[in-house]
PDB file of C-alpha atoms in Angstrom:
ATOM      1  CA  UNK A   1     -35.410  29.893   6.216  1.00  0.00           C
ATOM      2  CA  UNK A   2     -38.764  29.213   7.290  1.00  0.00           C
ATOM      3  CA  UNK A   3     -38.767  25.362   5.591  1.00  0.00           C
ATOM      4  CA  UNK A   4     -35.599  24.917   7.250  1.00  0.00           C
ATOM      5  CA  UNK A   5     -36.726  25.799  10.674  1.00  0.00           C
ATOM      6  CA  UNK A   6     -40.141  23.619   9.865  1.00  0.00           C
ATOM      7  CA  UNK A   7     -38.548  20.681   8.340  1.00  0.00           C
ATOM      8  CA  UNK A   8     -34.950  20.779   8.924  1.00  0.00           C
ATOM      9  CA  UNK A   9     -31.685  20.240   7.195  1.00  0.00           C
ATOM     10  CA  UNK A  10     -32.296  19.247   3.301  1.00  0.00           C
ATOM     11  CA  UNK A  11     -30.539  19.314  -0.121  1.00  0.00           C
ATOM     12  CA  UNK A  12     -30.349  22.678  -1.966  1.00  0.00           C
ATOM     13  CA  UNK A  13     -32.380  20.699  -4.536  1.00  0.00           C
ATOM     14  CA  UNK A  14     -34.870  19.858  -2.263  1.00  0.00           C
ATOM     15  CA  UNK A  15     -35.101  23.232  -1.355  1.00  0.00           C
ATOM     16  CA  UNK A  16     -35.856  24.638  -4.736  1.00  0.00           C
ATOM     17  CA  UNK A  17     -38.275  21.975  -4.718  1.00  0.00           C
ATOM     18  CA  UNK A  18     -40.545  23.396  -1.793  1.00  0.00           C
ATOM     19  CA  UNK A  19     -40.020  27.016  -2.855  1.00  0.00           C
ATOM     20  CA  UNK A  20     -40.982  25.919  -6.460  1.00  0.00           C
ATOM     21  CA  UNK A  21     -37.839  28.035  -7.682  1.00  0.00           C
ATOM     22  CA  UNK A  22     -34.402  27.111  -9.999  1.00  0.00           C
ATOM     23  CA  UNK A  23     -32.098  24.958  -8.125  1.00  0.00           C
ATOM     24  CA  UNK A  24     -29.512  27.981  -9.249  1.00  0.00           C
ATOM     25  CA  UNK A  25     -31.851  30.632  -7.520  1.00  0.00           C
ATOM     26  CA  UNK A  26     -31.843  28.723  -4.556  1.00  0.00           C
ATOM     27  CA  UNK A  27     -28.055  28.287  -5.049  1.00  0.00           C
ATOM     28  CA  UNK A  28     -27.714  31.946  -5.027  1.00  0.00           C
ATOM     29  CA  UNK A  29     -30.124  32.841  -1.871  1.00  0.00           C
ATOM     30  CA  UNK A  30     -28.152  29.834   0.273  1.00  0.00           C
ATOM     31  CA  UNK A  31     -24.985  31.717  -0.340  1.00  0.00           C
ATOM     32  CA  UNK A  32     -26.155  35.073   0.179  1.00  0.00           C
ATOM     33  CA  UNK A  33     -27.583  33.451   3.475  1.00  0.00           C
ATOM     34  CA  UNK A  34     -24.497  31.502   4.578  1.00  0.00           C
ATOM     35  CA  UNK A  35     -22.421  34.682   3.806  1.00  0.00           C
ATOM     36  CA  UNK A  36     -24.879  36.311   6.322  1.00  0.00           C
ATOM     37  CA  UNK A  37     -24.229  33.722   9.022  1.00  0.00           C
ATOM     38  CA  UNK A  38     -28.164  32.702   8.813  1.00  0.00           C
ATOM     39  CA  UNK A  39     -27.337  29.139   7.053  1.00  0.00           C
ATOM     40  CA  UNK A  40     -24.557  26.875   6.788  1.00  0.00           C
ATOM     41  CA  UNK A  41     -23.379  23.783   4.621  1.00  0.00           C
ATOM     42  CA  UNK A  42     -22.554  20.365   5.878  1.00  0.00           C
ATOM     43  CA  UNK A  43     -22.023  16.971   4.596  1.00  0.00           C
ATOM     44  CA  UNK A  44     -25.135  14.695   4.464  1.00  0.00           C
ATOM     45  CA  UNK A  45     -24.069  11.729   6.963  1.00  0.00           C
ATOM     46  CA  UNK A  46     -25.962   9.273   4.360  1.00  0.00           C
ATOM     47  CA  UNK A  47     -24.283  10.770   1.384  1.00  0.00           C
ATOM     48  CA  UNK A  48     -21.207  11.866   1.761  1.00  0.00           C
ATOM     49  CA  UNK A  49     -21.390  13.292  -1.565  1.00  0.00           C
ATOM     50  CA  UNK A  50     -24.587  15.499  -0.396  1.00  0.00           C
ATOM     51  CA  UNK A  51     -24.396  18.654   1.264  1.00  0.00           C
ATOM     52  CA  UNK A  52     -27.128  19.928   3.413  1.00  0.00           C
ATOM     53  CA  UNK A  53     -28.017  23.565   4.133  1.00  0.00           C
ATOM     54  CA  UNK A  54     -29.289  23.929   8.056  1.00  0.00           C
ATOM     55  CA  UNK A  55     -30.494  27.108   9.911  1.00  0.00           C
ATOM     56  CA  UNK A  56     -27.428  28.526  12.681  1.00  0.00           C
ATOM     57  CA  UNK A  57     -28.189  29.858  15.951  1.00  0.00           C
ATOM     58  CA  UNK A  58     -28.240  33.175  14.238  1.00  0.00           C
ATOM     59  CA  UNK A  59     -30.788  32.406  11.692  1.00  0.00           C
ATOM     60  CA  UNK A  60     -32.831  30.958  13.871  1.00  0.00           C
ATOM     61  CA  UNK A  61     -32.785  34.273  16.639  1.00  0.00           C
ATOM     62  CA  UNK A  62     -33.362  36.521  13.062  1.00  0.00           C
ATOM     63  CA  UNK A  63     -36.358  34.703  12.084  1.00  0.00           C
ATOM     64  CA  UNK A  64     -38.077  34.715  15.687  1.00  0.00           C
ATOM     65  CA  UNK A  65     -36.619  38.702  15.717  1.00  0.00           C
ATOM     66  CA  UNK A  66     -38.646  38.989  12.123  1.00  0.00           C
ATOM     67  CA  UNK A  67     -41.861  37.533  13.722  1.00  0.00           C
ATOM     68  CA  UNK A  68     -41.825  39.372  16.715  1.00  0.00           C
ATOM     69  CA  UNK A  69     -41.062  42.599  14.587  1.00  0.00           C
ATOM     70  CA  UNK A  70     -43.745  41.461  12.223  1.00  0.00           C
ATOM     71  CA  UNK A  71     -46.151  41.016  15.070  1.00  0.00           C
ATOM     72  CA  UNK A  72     -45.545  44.402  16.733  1.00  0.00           C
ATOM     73  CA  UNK A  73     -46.558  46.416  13.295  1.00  0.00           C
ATOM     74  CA  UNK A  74     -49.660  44.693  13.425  1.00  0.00           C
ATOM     75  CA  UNK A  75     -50.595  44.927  17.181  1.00  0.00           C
ATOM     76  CA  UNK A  76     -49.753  48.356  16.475  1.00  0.00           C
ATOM     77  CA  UNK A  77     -52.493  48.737  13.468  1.00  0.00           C
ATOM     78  CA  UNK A  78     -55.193  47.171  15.443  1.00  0.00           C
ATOM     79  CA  UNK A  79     -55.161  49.309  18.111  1.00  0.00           C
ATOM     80  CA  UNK A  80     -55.595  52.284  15.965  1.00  0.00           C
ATOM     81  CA  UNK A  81     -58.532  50.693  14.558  1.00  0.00           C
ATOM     82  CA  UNK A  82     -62.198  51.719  15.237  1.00  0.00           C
ATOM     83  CA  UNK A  83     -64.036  49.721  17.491  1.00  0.00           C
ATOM     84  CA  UNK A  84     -66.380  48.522  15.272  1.00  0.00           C
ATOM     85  CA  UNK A  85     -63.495  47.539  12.886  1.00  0.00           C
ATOM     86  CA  UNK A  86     -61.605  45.770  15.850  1.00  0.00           C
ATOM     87  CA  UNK A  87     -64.811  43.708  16.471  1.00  0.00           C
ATOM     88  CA  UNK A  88     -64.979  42.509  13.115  1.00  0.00           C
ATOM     89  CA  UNK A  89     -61.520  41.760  13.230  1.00  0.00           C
ATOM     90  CA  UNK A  90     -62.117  39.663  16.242  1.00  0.00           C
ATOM     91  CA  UNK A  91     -64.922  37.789  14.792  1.00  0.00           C
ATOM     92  CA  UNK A  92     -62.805  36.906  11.874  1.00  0.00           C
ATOM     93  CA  UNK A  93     -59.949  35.431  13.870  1.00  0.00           C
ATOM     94  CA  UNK A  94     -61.580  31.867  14.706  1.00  0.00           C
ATOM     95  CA  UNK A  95     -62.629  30.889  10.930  1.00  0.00           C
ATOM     96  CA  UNK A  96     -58.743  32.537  10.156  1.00  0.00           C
ATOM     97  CA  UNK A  97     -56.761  30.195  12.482  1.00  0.00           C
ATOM     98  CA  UNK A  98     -58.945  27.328  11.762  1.00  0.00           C
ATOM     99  CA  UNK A  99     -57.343  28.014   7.968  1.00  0.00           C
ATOM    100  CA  UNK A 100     -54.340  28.475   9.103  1.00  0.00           C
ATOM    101  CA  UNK A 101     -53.996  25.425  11.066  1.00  0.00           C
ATOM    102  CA  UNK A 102     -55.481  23.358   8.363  1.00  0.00           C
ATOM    103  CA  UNK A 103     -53.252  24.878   5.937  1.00  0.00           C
ATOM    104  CA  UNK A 104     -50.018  24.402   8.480  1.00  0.00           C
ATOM    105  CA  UNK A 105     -51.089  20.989   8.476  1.00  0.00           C
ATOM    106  CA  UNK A 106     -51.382  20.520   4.525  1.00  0.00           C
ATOM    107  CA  UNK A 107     -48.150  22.566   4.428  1.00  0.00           C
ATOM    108  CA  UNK A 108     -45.918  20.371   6.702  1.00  0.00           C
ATOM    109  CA  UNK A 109     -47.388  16.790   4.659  1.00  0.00           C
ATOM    110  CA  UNK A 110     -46.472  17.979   1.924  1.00  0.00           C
ATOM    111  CA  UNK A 111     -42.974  19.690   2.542  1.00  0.00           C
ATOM    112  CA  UNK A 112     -42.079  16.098   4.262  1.00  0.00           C
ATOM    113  CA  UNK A 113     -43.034  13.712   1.283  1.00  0.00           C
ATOM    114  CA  UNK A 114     -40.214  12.697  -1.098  1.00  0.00           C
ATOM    115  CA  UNK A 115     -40.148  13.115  -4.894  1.00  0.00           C
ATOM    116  CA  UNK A 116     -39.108  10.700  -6.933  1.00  0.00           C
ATOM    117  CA  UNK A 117     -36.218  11.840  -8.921  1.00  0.00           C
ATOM    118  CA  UNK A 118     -35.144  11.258 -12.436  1.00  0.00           C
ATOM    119  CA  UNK A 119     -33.480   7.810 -11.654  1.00  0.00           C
ATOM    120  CA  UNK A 120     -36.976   6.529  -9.433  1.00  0.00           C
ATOM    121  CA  UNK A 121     -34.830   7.010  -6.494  1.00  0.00           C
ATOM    122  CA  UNK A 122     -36.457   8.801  -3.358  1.00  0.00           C
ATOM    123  CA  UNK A 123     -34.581  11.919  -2.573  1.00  0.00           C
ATOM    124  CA  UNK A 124     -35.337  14.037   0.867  1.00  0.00           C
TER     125      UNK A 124
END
């Protein structure tokens, strides 16, 4: 759900791409997501014979509900911490964002370039 929100509609195939999984496992986790009401199918406009998977309005409120979920357990375990373990923490956050951002950036390149596929087409 996450490369959808990121990079937006794409082929199932393409999907299984990025997550480096089985098309058919990514079959099975799009329907078990569309059956939630977090995903949905639609034609490709440029391929009629396509279908693209895109995040709903639900999916999209669930995953900002997971992060903000996610980021309460962890406000929540710093501010138990010891002082001197808070400190440390602090002094670790520049070098980890400057990570994350380069990795975000490496991330997003690469989710957006196109394989080639079998016939030397481009597919995205």
């Amino acid at each position: 759900m996450n490369t959808l929100e990121q990079i937006g509609s794409q082929r199932i195939t393409r999907l299984a791409e990025i997550e480096n999984v089985t098309q058919p496992t990514m079959t099975l986790l799009i329907d078990k997501l569309q059956l939630m009401g977090l995903v949905e199918r639609h034609r490709d406009n440029d391929d009629r014979r396509a279908t693209l998977i895109s995040l709903t309005v639900t999916g999209k409120s669930y995953l900002n509900q997971r992060r903000r979920i996610g980021t309460e357990r962890i406000a929540d375990l710093i501010i138990n911490l010891p002082s001197e373990e808070t400190n440390l923490l602090i002094d670790a956050l520049t070098p980890i964002t400057n990570l994350s951002r380069i990795g975000s950036t490496i991330f997003s390149s690469d989710r957006s370039v196109s394989h080639p596929t079998k016939g030397g087409s481009n597919e995205r």
